[in-house]
Amino acid sequence: MPLDDPAPPRFGHGVSVLVELPKHAGLAGTLSYLAGAELPPGQLLRVPLGRRVVCGIAWGETDRSGMAETPPIEPPSASLRDIAEVFHALPPLGEGWRALIEFAAAYYQRSPGEMALSVLPGDLREVDGAGLQRRLRRLEKRLGRTPPPPPRKRRSAAADAPVPTVETAETVPPPLPALSEEQQGVLDALAASSAEPVLLHGVTGSGKTEVYLRRVAAALDAGQQALLLVPEINLTPQLEARVRARFPGRVTVAMHSGLGPAERLQSWLAAHLGWADIVLGTRMAVFASLPRLGLIVVDEEHDPSYKQQEGARYSARDLAIWRARNEGIAVILGSATPSLETWHNALPAPEGSGRYRRLSMPTRIGAGVLPQVRLIDLTRLQEQFGRQMLREQPFAPQLLAALRERLERGEQSLVLLNRRGYAPVLHCTGCGWKSDCPHCSAWRVFHKLDRTLRCHHCGFAERVPRACPSCGDPDIQPVGRGTERLEEQLAAALPGARIGRIDADTTRAKGSLEAQLAQVHDGDIDVLVGTQMVAKGHDFRRITLVAALQADAALFSSDFRAPERLFALLMQAGGRAGRDAAQAARSELWIQTWHPQHPLYAALKAHDYPAFAAGQLLERQQAGLPPFAHLALLRCEARTQDAAVGFLAQAARRAAELQAEQPAWGAILVYPPVPPSVQRVANVERAQMLVESPSRPALQRFLSAWLPSFHEEARQAGARVLRWAVDVDPLAI
Ligand code: ADP
Ligand code: ZN
Ligand code: ZN
């Protein structure tokens, strides 16, 4: 602005606005701007920030019910800039939503601005007022609606907007299935309202989805919105179709990262305006703005995908529970194999905390039985047939016979192997060379189909050399087995069988997973080879045999959650078998193992999740691990391992100082820095440090006091330290 052009006198209201600033920026949560009129907290708007105009949210303290603005400033401070634009067409984000953001930001140690803006759809952050109007008109047309209600002064304007109905031809609800006794019992218990979160512990095929749908129906009848969370995008289409068919007159929208940006904004707007009755989505959907929210369902609550693995590393399951409690609404967690944290909360004292209500459905619909579990002792097999044979044909003769039987009966089998590619490593018999990755502390995987050696950590790929790059010996051999090789070996062992494979390699192209799943459903495949990707949720009616070939690694993993994940995976995989009651009687889950005596397998054989959980909880208690302790993981990435460890060691010294100042933090343990299982990825060295506390609030306060020192430390370390992050309640350590 030229100096001789004095600014006109301005009058207005100072408004604190949340914009996307990382905590690292060292700025307070909000920035102040000047508005022409009072703005309610939660109002979406656009403000100038530096040279850009960015999306922001009028903010206020959520524990005060007042308005966000400070008293009118006269004359306004010269440094305050004007708000660029207010999105009057949108009601403000509700108090529940704002409270969720503030809680999540504090709990996961991020700035509220980053938290709030990062969970809004990208298109909403970019769009201007005119663009927003266009999108709203498009949405109105799609849903056959009248324009949005005019903005109101007070909060939660949309809450008292009329409940929408869409006038369509097929609003006739389909006939409902008669409930099983167990379903009826659970629904009766759920209808008797209670404030606690509910764990619905039901075996695969017990009809949990029907229970969810009945509760959704009840919420809709009460004029509320329902939020259904599922772990995987792949699982949304199946459920979405079922939900739409069940509630034809209602508006159901999806929210997951597989949607295009335009569609995502449409879903978000429909939810926020209260036009959508049902939101179905993956973890990000826990942040949907839902003014009439009355029910949250978290299906497969144990699934690791509910934990975000970058940025704000939130757990959508945990946030769903917080949100439900804060908004005073019902939340149902469903699983056949609950996470041990949830199970512990659902066990009555003194074994558990008794915080959740547990409802069980132990039998399958239609008297379907659970698959019989058969363990094959690999030690015995090796004694019988020798090491070499096992390498060439990794199936026990009994398993092969069982696979052939399925073939003859026209039934399908699923063979699980959690490793893609042909072989995990190539090896030179002459000099001992192995196909390591030059950029990572990991082997490169041999992919036979495209003749490459590919690193699954950094993506580095090269053509397979003809001879050993180290000594020139042409005799380089694949070691071990991935899904590609398994597919080949199965084809050799079962001539004439139609073998299919589903893993991250075969499903890279958009739509290919759906196409391959359709092939399985249509019966075009006899034996399906797959990674854990196929074990989840898919309703394969004709599969009567599931086999897991190399499950053991998880039994002795350094990650204390590995057995829990293995048990869930095998139960879930077994749940794929015999979903058709007529075939259930002869459905089987085969496991080849070196440790047939392991208690995990004994519990699996008996389909006894409670026994498995009891054993695990005892171990966790003795070892002082979650749910008996609370963890945070501080991660650092640097140019050298020394720099990464140095950063963490300095942080540890700072932690010790804090603990000396504040005796209440004495119980918090800060472990020495260690390299993670893969220490170097893409030439970046990584190190991590575990923090353990018997008390969650103490850990929270400690982290908030501790973290600010890292910014300064990272600044001092300069270019040597690339990144650091704190992961609260880490899933993998
Ligand atoms: P879960 O989610 O517990 O694994 P589902 O909800 O998928 O189980 O139910 C398993 C199968 O049983 C589905 O095909 C479903 O349509 C069917 N089903 C569920 N409840 C009933 C019922 N009351 N009567 C008949 N079939 C049912
Ligand atoms: Zn060699
Ligand atoms: Zn690599």
XYZ file of C-alpha atoms in Angstrom, residues 43-480:
438
model
C -18.257 -20.387 10.849
C -16.300 -21.375 7.749
C -14.596 -18.509 5.979
C -11.578 -17.443 3.967
C -8.812 -15.225 5.245
C -5.594 -13.772 3.870
C -2.491 -15.517 5.192
C 0.763 -14.136 3.881
C 0.134 -13.765 0.168
C -2.462 -16.473 -0.034
C -6.112 -16.635 0.851
C -6.848 -19.739 2.844
C -9.759 -21.521 4.403
C -10.313 -20.860 8.085
C -12.812 -21.439 10.842
C -14.037 -18.823 13.306
C -13.021 -20.326 16.620
C -13.765 -19.834 20.235
C -13.170 -21.769 23.313
C -15.574 -24.656 23.203
C -15.929 -24.855 26.949
C -17.341 -21.353 26.934
C -20.689 -21.093 25.258
C -20.135 -17.507 24.143
C -19.357 -16.150 20.729
C -15.940 -16.332 19.211
C -15.367 -12.643 18.714
C -13.616 -10.348 21.068
C -15.370 -7.031 21.787
C -15.495 -4.627 18.838
C -12.218 -2.821 18.478
C -12.398 0.921 17.952
C -10.297 1.858 16.195
C -9.134 -1.544 15.077
C -5.526 -2.426 15.436
C -3.737 -1.552 12.238
C -2.199 -4.975 12.006
C -5.535 -6.805 11.788
C -6.473 -7.891 8.288
C -9.984 -8.244 6.977
C -11.647 -11.593 6.557
C -11.761 -12.223 2.824
C -15.050 -14.025 2.646
C -17.589 -15.683 4.916
C -19.345 -18.862 3.749
C -22.802 -17.764 4.833
C -24.366 -20.575 2.844
C -23.030 -23.064 5.386
C -24.183 -23.325 8.970
C -21.301 -23.141 11.428
C -19.500 -26.309 12.443
C -21.232 -27.506 15.579
C -19.968 -27.448 19.104
C -19.536 -31.235 19.156
C -17.339 -31.119 16.095
C -15.213 -28.321 17.486
C -14.794 -30.107 20.779
C -13.699 -33.249 18.921
C -11.065 -31.285 17.018
C -9.718 -29.657 20.162
C -9.586 -32.953 21.967
C -7.896 -34.773 19.075
C -5.353 -31.976 18.631
C -4.448 -31.999 22.308
C -4.403 -35.776 22.639
C -2.338 -36.472 19.528
C -0.099 -33.455 20.090
C -0.959 -31.452 16.977
C -2.112 -27.882 16.537
C -5.909 -27.393 16.442
C -5.525 -25.610 13.105
C -3.731 -28.501 11.509
C -6.181 -30.969 12.993
C -9.292 -29.070 11.921
C -8.257 -28.118 8.422
C -6.602 -31.429 7.569
C -9.842 -33.301 8.178
C -11.936 -31.028 5.953
C -12.258 -32.085 2.310
C -9.499 -30.637 0.139
C -12.002 -29.001 -2.215
C -13.651 -27.161 0.655
C -10.306 -25.697 1.621
C -9.707 -24.467 -1.926
C -13.090 -23.285 -3.035
C -14.289 -19.670 -2.872
C -17.827 -18.513 -2.137
C -19.006 -18.598 -5.733
C -17.528 -22.055 -6.248
C -19.210 -23.265 -3.090
C -22.570 -21.983 -4.329
C -22.146 -23.903 -7.569
C -21.372 -27.075 -5.664
C -24.312 -26.612 -3.362
C -26.644 -26.221 -6.327
C -25.246 -29.404 -7.842
C -25.826 -31.239 -4.588
C -29.360 -29.892 -4.290
C -30.111 -31.120 -7.750
C -28.650 -34.523 -7.031
C -30.607 -34.949 -3.840
C -33.718 -33.189 -5.120
C -33.611 -30.638 -2.347
C -34.547 -27.092 -1.664
C -31.731 -24.611 -0.966
C -30.019 -24.773 2.418
C -31.621 -23.017 5.354
C -30.553 -19.399 5.855
C -27.660 -18.930 8.268
C -28.675 -18.458 11.872
C -27.006 -16.538 14.584
C -26.709 -19.239 17.174
C -24.853 -22.477 17.070
C -26.005 -25.755 15.517
C -28.353 -24.093 13.075
C -28.661 -27.282 11.114
C -29.742 -29.210 14.168
C -33.224 -27.810 14.020
C -33.477 -27.824 10.242
C -36.298 -30.072 9.068
C -35.339 -33.704 8.626
C -35.009 -34.308 4.900
C -36.725 -36.997 2.935
C -36.056 -37.651 -0.691
C -39.093 -38.181 -2.850
C -38.206 -41.180 -4.925
C -40.279 -43.922 -6.435
C -38.769 -46.771 -4.443
C -39.285 -45.615 -0.899
C -40.886 -48.919 -0.024
C -38.642 -50.603 2.533
C -37.692 -54.197 1.769
C -39.026 -56.984 3.987
C -36.792 -57.486 7.012
C -35.290 -60.847 7.907
C -36.651 -62.440 11.062
C -34.116 -61.855 13.788
C -32.232 -64.679 15.376
C -32.713 -65.144 19.088
C -29.266 -63.722 19.744
C -29.873 -60.703 17.541
C -33.168 -60.075 19.278
C -31.515 -60.335 22.669
C -28.791 -57.889 21.721
C -31.273 -55.449 20.219
C -33.447 -55.571 23.305
C -30.413 -54.787 25.418
C -29.448 -51.952 23.093
C -32.938 -50.481 23.097
C -32.748 -50.136 26.865
C -30.590 -47.076 26.473
C -27.446 -46.699 28.465
C -24.571 -44.320 28.375
C -21.701 -46.786 28.034
C -20.066 -47.734 24.771
C -21.148 -51.203 23.684
C -18.894 -53.964 22.477
C -20.812 -56.305 20.216
C -18.719 -59.443 20.333
C -20.140 -61.671 17.624
C -18.446 -64.439 15.670
C -18.127 -64.013 11.920
C -21.487 -64.695 10.339
C -23.439 -64.091 13.554
C -25.311 -61.255 11.886
C -23.723 -58.175 13.421
C -24.549 -56.100 10.362
C -28.254 -56.775 10.797
C -27.954 -55.501 14.363
C -26.247 -52.332 13.148
C -28.942 -51.776 10.531
C -31.736 -52.108 13.087
C -30.038 -49.565 15.334
C -29.514 -47.284 12.348
C -33.215 -47.575 11.574
C -34.052 -46.583 15.144
C -31.759 -43.562 14.944
C -33.274 -42.459 11.632
C -36.772 -42.845 13.033
C -35.752 -40.533 15.845
C -34.662 -37.945 13.278
C -30.980 -38.571 13.839
C -28.015 -39.255 11.607
C -25.961 -42.447 11.811
C -22.256 -42.850 11.222
C -20.979 -46.282 10.148
C -17.232 -46.796 10.186
C -15.542 -49.661 8.345
C -11.815 -50.335 8.229
C -11.194 -50.647 4.499
C -12.310 -48.817 1.387
C -12.703 -52.216 -0.256
C -15.415 -53.072 2.205
C -17.503 -49.966 1.654
C -19.196 -50.907 -1.660
C -20.668 -54.121 -0.249
C -22.005 -52.443 2.868
C -23.061 -49.349 0.964
C -25.207 -51.431 -1.354
C -26.774 -53.168 1.612
C -27.476 -49.916 3.427
C -28.998 -48.234 0.381
C -31.198 -51.232 -0.261
C -32.358 -51.207 3.344
C -33.096 -47.476 3.494
C -34.270 -46.549 0.001
C -35.901 -43.267 1.003
C -32.886 -42.029 2.894
C -29.701 -40.318 1.843
C -26.568 -42.399 2.322
C -23.170 -40.931 1.521
C -19.712 -42.481 1.514
C -16.515 -40.934 2.856
C -13.191 -42.514 2.066
C -9.988 -41.771 0.241
C -11.125 -43.683 -2.843
C -13.572 -40.912 -3.734
C -12.648 -38.093 -6.066
C -12.291 -34.635 -4.502
C -15.601 -33.383 -5.901
C -17.505 -36.373 -4.613
C -15.836 -36.085 -1.257
C -16.960 -32.513 -0.895
C -20.498 -33.484 -1.880
C -20.595 -36.161 0.800
C -19.190 -33.767 3.351
C -21.688 -31.036 2.516
C -24.608 -33.464 2.594
C -23.535 -34.589 6.066
C -22.832 -31.107 7.370
C -26.104 -29.680 6.119
C -27.943 -32.535 7.768
C -29.210 -33.771 4.403
C -27.429 -37.112 4.598
C -28.986 -39.546 7.039
C -26.263 -42.145 6.939
C -22.553 -41.622 6.519
C -20.533 -44.690 5.743
C -16.813 -44.382 5.659
C -13.297 -45.241 6.697
C -11.386 -43.682 9.582
C -11.527 -40.132 8.183
C -15.329 -40.205 8.488
C -15.074 -40.010 12.269
C -14.495 -36.293 11.677
C -17.612 -35.806 9.554
C -19.653 -32.814 10.625
C -22.981 -34.345 11.628
C -25.423 -31.921 13.269
C -28.019 -34.618 14.033
C -25.652 -37.430 14.928
C -27.337 -40.086 17.044
C -25.356 -43.301 16.545
C -21.806 -44.361 15.719
C -20.960 -47.914 14.692
C -17.333 -49.026 14.435
C -17.314 -52.329 12.579
C -14.260 -54.599 12.988
C -13.133 -52.254 15.719
C -9.865 -54.168 16.208
C -8.652 -53.393 12.705
C -5.309 -51.560 12.545
C -6.565 -49.387 9.662
C -8.479 -47.284 12.154
C -5.171 -45.789 13.173
C -3.888 -43.017 10.940
C -0.211 -43.583 10.220
C 0.950 -40.095 9.301
C 0.360 -36.496 10.310
C -1.976 -36.542 13.272
C -1.797 -40.221 14.119
C -5.286 -40.565 15.490
C -7.267 -43.676 16.241
C -10.710 -43.311 14.682
C -12.026 -46.009 17.016
C -10.871 -44.164 20.100
C -12.114 -40.831 18.776
C -15.490 -42.385 17.988
C -15.806 -43.356 21.634
C -14.787 -39.914 22.802
C -17.133 -38.231 20.369
C -20.080 -40.408 21.368
C -19.545 -39.733 25.038
C -19.088 -36.028 24.488
C -22.260 -35.768 22.400
C -24.183 -38.129 24.654
C -24.986 -40.604 21.880
C -24.700 -44.357 21.389
C -21.594 -46.065 20.057
C -21.324 -49.738 19.104
C -17.988 -51.435 18.528
C -18.340 -54.692 16.642
C -15.834 -57.502 16.255
C -15.320 -61.246 16.414
C -11.833 -60.628 17.773
C -11.862 -57.325 19.662
C -8.657 -55.448 20.333
C -7.307 -56.322 23.745
C -7.799 -52.720 24.855
C -11.490 -52.928 24.027
C -11.852 -56.398 25.482
C -10.257 -55.254 28.703
C -12.672 -52.336 28.867
C -15.580 -54.691 28.292
C -14.601 -57.176 30.986
C -16.181 -56.527 34.346
C -13.898 -55.657 37.243
C -11.651 -56.998 38.635
C -10.426 -58.663 35.386
C -11.205 -55.617 33.309
C -12.176 -51.988 33.711
C -15.889 -52.572 33.148
C -16.182 -49.326 31.219
C -18.010 -50.845 28.235
C -21.039 -53.028 28.047
C -20.393 -56.353 26.366
C -23.057 -58.075 24.291
C -22.314 -61.406 22.666
C -23.497 -63.360 19.667
C -21.592 -66.647 19.830
C -23.344 -68.569 17.043
C -23.610 -68.213 13.326
C -26.866 -67.398 11.600
C -28.787 -70.399 10.338
C -27.018 -72.795 12.713
C -23.912 -72.495 10.553
C -20.961 -73.967 12.393
C -17.536 -72.371 12.513
C -14.884 -74.010 10.380
C -12.955 -76.880 11.820
C -9.359 -75.895 12.505
C -6.676 -78.355 11.409
C -3.056 -77.911 12.376
C -0.285 -79.484 10.360
C 2.970 -80.025 12.182
C 5.724 -78.909 9.814
C 8.423 -80.583 11.896
C 6.800 -83.918 11.352
C 6.247 -83.203 7.704
C 9.908 -82.383 7.244
C 10.989 -85.576 8.976
C 8.713 -87.520 6.683
C 9.516 -85.902 3.357
C 12.735 -84.011 3.810
C 13.600 -80.359 3.581
C 13.964 -80.298 -0.178
C 10.472 -81.535 -0.877
C 8.972 -78.978 1.463
C 10.738 -76.271 -0.446
C 9.425 -77.406 -3.798
C 5.962 -78.237 -2.690
C 5.026 -76.451 0.466
C 1.751 -78.266 1.133
C 1.163 -81.259 3.332
C -0.284 -84.197 1.395
C -3.436 -84.030 3.541
C -3.906 -80.367 2.637
C -3.390 -81.108 -1.026
C -5.970 -83.880 -0.823
C -8.402 -81.490 0.851
C -7.835 -78.928 -1.906
C -8.490 -81.610 -4.559
C -11.678 -82.623 -2.795
C -12.912 -79.018 -3.028
C -12.071 -78.954 -6.700
C -14.074 -82.089 -7.358
C -17.070 -80.749 -5.484
C -16.889 -77.416 -7.303
C -16.134 -75.510 -4.113
C -13.526 -72.828 -3.657
C -10.423 -72.582 -1.503
C -8.428 -69.647 -0.237
C -4.705 -69.985 0.427
C -3.198 -67.183 2.476
C 0.373 -66.069 2.352
C 1.273 -62.680 3.662
C 4.125 -61.937 1.312
C 3.854 -60.786 -2.257
C 6.292 -61.278 -5.082
C 7.939 -64.539 -6.116
C 10.607 -64.852 -3.452
C 11.620 -62.459 -0.685
C 15.294 -62.624 -1.659
C 17.667 -63.897 -4.347
C 20.808 -65.662 -3.214
C 24.087 -66.570 -4.943
C 25.159 -70.085 -4.063
C 28.708 -69.255 -5.190
C 29.634 -66.283 -3.017
C 26.679 -65.786 -0.708
C 25.516 -62.513 -2.315
C 21.920 -61.560 -1.493
C 19.626 -59.141 -3.251
C 19.822 -56.335 -0.729
C 18.497 -52.860 -1.417
C 21.241 -50.249 -1.761
C 19.004 -47.651 -0.109
C 17.397 -49.614 2.717
C 18.318 -52.131 5.347
C 16.100 -54.699 3.613
C 16.177 -57.313 0.858
C 14.807 -56.640 -2.559
C 12.005 -59.002 -3.499
C 12.197 -61.091 -6.646
C 9.168 -60.537 -8.894
C 9.224 -63.172 -11.581
C 6.408 -61.886 -13.784
C 8.177 -58.660 -14.706
C 11.662 -60.011 -13.951
C 12.491 -57.346 -11.392
C 14.127 -57.073 -8.030
C 11.956 -54.638 -6.131
C 12.345 -53.055 -2.732
C 9.032 -53.006 -0.920
C 10.211 -50.190 1.347
C 11.534 -47.565 -1.057
C 10.265 -48.895 -4.373
C 13.732 -49.157 -5.929
C 13.502 -51.671 -8.798
C 15.957 -53.174 -11.270
C 15.863 -55.957 -13.807
C 16.951 -59.261 -12.356
C 20.644 -59.782 -13.160
C 21.533 -62.828 -15.298
C 24.406 -63.682 -13.024
C 25.538 -62.781 -9.538
C 26.528 -59.093 -9.586
C 29.258 -59.868 -7.094
C 31.037 -62.969 -8.463
C 29.459 -63.604 -11.856
C 28.127 -67.025 -10.928
C 24.979 -67.659 -12.993
C 23.498 -69.837 -10.259
C 21.383 -67.341 -8.302
C 18.440 -68.849 -6.526
C 15.185 -67.553 -5.106
C 14.972 -68.138 -1.365
C 11.624 -68.473 0.346
